[in-house]
mmCIF file of C-alpha atoms in Angstrom:
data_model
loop_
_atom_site.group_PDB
_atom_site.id
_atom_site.type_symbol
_atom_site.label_atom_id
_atom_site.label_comp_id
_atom_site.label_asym_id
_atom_site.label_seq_id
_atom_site.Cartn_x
_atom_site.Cartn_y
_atom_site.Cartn_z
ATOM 1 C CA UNK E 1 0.000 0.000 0.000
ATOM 2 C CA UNK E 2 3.278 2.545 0.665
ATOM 3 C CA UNK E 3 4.374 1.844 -2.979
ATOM 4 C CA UNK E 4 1.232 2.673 -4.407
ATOM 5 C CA UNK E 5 1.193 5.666 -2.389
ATOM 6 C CA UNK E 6 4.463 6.384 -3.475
ATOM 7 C CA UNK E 7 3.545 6.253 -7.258
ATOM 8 C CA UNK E 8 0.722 8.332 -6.328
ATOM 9 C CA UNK E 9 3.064 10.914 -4.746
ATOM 10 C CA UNK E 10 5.225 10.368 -7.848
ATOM 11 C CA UNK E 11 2.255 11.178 -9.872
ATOM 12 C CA UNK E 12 1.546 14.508 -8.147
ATOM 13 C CA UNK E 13 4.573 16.005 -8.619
ATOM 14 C CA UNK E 14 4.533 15.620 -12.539
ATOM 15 C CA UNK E 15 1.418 16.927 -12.609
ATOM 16 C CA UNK E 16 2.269 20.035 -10.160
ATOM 17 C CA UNK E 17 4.731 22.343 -8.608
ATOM 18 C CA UNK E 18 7.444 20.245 -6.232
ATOM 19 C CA UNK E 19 5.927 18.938 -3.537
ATOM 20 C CA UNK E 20 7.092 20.890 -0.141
ATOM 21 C CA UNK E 21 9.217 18.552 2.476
ATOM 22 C CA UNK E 22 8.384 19.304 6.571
ATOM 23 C CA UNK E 23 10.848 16.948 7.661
ATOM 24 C CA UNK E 24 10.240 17.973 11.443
ATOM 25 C CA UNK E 25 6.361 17.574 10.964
ATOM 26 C CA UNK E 26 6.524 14.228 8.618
ATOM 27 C CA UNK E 27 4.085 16.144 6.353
ATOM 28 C CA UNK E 28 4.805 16.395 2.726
ATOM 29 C CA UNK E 29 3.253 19.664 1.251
ATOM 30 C CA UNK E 30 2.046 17.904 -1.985
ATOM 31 C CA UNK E 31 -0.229 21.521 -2.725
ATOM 32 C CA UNK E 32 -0.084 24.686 -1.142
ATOM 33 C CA UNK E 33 -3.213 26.690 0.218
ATOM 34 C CA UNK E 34 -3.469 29.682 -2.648
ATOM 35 C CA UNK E 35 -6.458 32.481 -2.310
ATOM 36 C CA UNK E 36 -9.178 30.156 -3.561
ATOM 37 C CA UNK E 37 -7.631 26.561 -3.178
ATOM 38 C CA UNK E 38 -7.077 24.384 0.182
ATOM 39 C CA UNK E 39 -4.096 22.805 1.319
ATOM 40 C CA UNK E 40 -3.409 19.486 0.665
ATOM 41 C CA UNK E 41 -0.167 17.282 2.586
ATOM 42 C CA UNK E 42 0.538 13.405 2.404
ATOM 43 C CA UNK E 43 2.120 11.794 6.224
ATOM 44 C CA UNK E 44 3.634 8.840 4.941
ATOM 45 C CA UNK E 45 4.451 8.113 8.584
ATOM 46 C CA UNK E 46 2.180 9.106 12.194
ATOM 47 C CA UNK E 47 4.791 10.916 13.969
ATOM 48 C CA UNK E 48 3.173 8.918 17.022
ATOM 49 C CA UNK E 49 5.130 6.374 15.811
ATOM 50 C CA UNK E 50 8.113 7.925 16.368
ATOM 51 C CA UNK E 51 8.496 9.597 19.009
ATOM 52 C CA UNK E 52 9.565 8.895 22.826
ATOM 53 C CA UNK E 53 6.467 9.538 25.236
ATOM 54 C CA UNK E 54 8.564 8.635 28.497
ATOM 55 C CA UNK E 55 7.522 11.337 30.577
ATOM 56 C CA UNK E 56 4.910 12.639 29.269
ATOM 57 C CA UNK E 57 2.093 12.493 31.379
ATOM 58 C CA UNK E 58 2.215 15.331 33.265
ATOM 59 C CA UNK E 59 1.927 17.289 29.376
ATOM 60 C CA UNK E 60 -0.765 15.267 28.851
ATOM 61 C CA UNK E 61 -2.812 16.833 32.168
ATOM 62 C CA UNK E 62 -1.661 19.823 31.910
ATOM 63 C CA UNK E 63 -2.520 20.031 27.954
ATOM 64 C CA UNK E 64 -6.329 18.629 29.333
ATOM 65 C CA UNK E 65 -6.339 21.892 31.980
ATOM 66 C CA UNK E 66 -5.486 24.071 28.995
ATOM 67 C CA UNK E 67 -8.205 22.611 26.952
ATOM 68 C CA UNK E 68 -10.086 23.134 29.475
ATOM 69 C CA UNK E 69 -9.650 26.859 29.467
ATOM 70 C CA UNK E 70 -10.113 26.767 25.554
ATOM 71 C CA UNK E 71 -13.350 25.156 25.981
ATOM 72 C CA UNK E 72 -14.503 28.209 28.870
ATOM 73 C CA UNK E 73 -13.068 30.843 26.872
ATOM 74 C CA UNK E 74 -13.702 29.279 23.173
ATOM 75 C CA UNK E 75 -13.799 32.769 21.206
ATOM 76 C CA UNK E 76 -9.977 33.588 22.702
ATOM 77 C CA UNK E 77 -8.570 30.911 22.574
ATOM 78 C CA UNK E 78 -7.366 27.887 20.471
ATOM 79 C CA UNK E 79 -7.023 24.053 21.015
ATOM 80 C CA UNK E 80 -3.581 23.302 22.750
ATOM 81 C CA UNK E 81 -1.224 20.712 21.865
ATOM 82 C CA UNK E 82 2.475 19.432 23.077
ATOM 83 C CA UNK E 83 5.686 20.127 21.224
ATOM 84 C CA UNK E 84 7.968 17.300 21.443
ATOM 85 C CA UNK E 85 11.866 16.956 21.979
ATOM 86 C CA UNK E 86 11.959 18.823 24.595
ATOM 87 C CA UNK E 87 8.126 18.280 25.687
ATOM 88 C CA UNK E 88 6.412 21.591 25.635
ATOM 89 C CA UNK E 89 2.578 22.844 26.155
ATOM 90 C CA UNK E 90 1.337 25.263 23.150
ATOM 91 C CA UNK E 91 -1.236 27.136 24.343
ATOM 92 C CA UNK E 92 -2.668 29.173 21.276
ATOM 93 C CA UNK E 93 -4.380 32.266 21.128
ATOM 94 C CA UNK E 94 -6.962 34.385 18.769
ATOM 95 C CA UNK E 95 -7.528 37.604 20.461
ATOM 96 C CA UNK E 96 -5.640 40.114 23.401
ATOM 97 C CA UNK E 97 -7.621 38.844 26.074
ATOM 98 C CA UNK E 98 -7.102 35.547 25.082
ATOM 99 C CA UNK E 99 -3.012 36.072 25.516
ATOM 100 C CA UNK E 100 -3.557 36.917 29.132
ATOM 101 C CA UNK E 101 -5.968 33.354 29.573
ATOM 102 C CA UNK E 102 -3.669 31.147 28.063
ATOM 103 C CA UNK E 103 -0.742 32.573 29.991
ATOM 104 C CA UNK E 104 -1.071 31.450 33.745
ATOM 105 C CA UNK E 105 1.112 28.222 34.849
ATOM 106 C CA UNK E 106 -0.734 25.126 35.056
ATOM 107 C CA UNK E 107 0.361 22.783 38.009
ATOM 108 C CA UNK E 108 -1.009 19.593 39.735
ATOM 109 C CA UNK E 109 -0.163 15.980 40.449
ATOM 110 C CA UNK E 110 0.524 13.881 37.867
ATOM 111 C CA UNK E 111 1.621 9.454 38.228
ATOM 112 C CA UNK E 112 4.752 7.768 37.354
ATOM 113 C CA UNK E 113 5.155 4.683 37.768
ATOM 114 C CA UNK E 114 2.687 4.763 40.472
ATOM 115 C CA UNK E 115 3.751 7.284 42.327
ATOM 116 C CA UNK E 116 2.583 11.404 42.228
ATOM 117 C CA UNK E 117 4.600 13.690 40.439
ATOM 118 C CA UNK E 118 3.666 17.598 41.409
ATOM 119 C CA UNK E 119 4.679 19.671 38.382
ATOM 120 C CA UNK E 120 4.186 23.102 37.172
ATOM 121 C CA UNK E 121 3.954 24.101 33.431
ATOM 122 C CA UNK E 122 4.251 27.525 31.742
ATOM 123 C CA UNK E 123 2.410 27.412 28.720
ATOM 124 C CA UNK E 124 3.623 29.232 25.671
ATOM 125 C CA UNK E 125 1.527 30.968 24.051
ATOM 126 C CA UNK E 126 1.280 31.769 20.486
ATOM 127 C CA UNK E 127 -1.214 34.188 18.045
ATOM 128 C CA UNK E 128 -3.408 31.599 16.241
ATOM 129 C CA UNK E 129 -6.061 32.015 13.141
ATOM 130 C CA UNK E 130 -8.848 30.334 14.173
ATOM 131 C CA UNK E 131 -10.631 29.882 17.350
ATOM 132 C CA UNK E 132 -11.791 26.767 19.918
ATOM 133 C CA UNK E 133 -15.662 28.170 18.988
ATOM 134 C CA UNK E 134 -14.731 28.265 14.912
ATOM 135 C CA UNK E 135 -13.059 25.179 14.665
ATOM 136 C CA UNK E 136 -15.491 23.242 17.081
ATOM 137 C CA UNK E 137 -19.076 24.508 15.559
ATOM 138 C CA UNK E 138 -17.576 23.060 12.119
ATOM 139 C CA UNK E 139 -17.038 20.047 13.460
ATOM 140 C CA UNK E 140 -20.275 19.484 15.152
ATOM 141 C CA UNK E 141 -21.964 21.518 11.797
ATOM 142 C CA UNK E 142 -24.644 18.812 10.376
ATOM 143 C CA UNK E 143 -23.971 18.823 7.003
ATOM 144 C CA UNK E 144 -20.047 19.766 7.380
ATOM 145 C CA UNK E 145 -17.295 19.032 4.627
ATOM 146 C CA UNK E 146 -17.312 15.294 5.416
ATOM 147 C CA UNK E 147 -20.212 15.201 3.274
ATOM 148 C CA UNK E 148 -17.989 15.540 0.286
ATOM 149 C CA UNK E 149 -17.800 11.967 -1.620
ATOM 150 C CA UNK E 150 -13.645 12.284 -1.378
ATOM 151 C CA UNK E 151 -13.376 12.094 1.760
ATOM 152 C CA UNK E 152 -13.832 9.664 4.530
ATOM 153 C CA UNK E 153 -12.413 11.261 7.847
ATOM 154 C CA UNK E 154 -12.031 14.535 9.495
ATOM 155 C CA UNK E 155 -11.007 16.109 12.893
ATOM 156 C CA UNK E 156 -9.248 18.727 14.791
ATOM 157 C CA UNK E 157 -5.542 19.390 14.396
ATOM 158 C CA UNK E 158 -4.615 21.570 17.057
ATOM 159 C CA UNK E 159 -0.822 21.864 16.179
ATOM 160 C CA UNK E 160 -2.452 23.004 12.350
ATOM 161 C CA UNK E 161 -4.803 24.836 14.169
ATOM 162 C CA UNK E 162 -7.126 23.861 11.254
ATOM 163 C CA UNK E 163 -9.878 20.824 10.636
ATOM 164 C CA UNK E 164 -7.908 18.068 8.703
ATOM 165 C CA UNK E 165 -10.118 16.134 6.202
ATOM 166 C CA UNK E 166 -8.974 12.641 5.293
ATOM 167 C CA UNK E 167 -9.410 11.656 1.724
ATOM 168 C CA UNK E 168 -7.739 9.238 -0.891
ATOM 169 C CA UNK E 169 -8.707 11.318 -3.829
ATOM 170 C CA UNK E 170 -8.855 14.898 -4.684
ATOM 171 C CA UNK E 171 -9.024 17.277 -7.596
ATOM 172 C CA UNK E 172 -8.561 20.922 -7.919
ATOM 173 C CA UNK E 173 -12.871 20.896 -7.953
ATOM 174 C CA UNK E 174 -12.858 19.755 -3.998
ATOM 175 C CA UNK E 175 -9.342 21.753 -3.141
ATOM 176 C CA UNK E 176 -11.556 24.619 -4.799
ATOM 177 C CA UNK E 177 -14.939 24.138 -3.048
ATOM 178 C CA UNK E 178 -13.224 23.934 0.565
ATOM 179 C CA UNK E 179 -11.479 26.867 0.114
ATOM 180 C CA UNK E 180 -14.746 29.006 -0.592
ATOM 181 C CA UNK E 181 -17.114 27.515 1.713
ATOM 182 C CA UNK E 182 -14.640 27.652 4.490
ATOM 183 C CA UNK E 183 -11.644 29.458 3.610
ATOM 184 C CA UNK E 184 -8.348 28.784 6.332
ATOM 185 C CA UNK E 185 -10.551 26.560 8.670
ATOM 186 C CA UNK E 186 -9.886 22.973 6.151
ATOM 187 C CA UNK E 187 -6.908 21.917 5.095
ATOM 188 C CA UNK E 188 -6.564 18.392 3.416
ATOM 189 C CA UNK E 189 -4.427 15.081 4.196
ATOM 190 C CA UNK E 190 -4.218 12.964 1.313
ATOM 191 C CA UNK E 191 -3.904 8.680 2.019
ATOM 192 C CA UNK E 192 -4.334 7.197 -1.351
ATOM 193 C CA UNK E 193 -4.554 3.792 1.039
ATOM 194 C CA UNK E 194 -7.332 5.479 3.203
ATOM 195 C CA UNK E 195 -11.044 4.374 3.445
ATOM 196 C CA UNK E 196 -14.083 5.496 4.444
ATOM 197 C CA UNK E 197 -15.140 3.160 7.385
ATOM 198 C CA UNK E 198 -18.024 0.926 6.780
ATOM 199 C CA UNK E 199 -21.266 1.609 8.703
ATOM 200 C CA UNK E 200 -23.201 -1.677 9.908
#
């Protein structure tokens, strides 16, 4: 299934301008987002699979508590996500007063091996496009952009700060459509092996 994504890839690029290389994301840039077309990247590997998660946990609680305030404040702020390699807590926001929310340390008791771990966290915030309240009414939008035939998947990337919709097909007709119907909210991931799950 990787070779035949592969060819696909191959494909692409004679079609198109060079595809883009994110080594440090694993995303291949296969077309850029222009004024009225979406993004579309191929992953040819989850970087879940690759990195180290010793450690992690108390991230993981302190990214919930951020969330947390993203989901109380939803209009200032933006979903948060970890950096790796050094860990790190991104804690994204969309307007002034949302700089000031996302700011405070987050602490508590986290478990290692069994045992508490206290820690303490200082976020670090960044200026993001689009909000907890924008990217979350999409998603929960009854007739969203799942309902295109292409695609099969779709769900919130915080570190994108967009909605990612999975698909193993596209043409400049659905890169077109997203873009105008939702402009910098969608942003495409290609998987030529992907499939839409079957419904019993």
């Amino acid at each position: 299934m990787r070779l035949k994504a592969i060819l696909a890839l191959f494909a692409v690029y004679a079609v198109t301008a060079a595809p883009e290389f994110l080594p440090g994301e694993w995303r291949v840039i296969v077309q850029p987002a222009t004024s009225d077309a979406a993004e579309v990247y191929y992953q040819p590997v989850s970087p879940v699979l690759l990195r180290s998660h010793e450690g992690i946990e108390p991230f993981q609680d302190a990214q919930q508590a951020a969330l947390r305030r993203a989901e109380l404040h939803p209009h200032d702020l933006a979903p948060p996500y970890i950096l790796y390699e050094p860990y790190r807590l991104v804690a994204p926001y969309v307007t002034a007063r949302g700089r000031t929310l996302a700011s405070p340390p987050i602490s508590g008791v986290s478990r290692s091996d069994g045992k508490p771990v206290p820690y303490v966290i200082v976020p670090q915030v960044r200026p993001a496009e689009n909000s907890q309240a924008e990217l979350t009414a999409l998603m929960e939008a009854e007739r969203g952009p799942i309902d295109e035939p292409e695609v099969w998947g779709m769900g919130i990337r915080p570190e994108l700060n967009r909605i990612v919709l999975q698909t193993n097909a596209f043409d400049q007709g659905l890169r077109r459509r997203i873009a105008k119907q939702y402009g910098g909210l969608v942003t495409i991931e290609w998987d030529p092996s992907g499939q839409r799950p079957q419904l019993d």
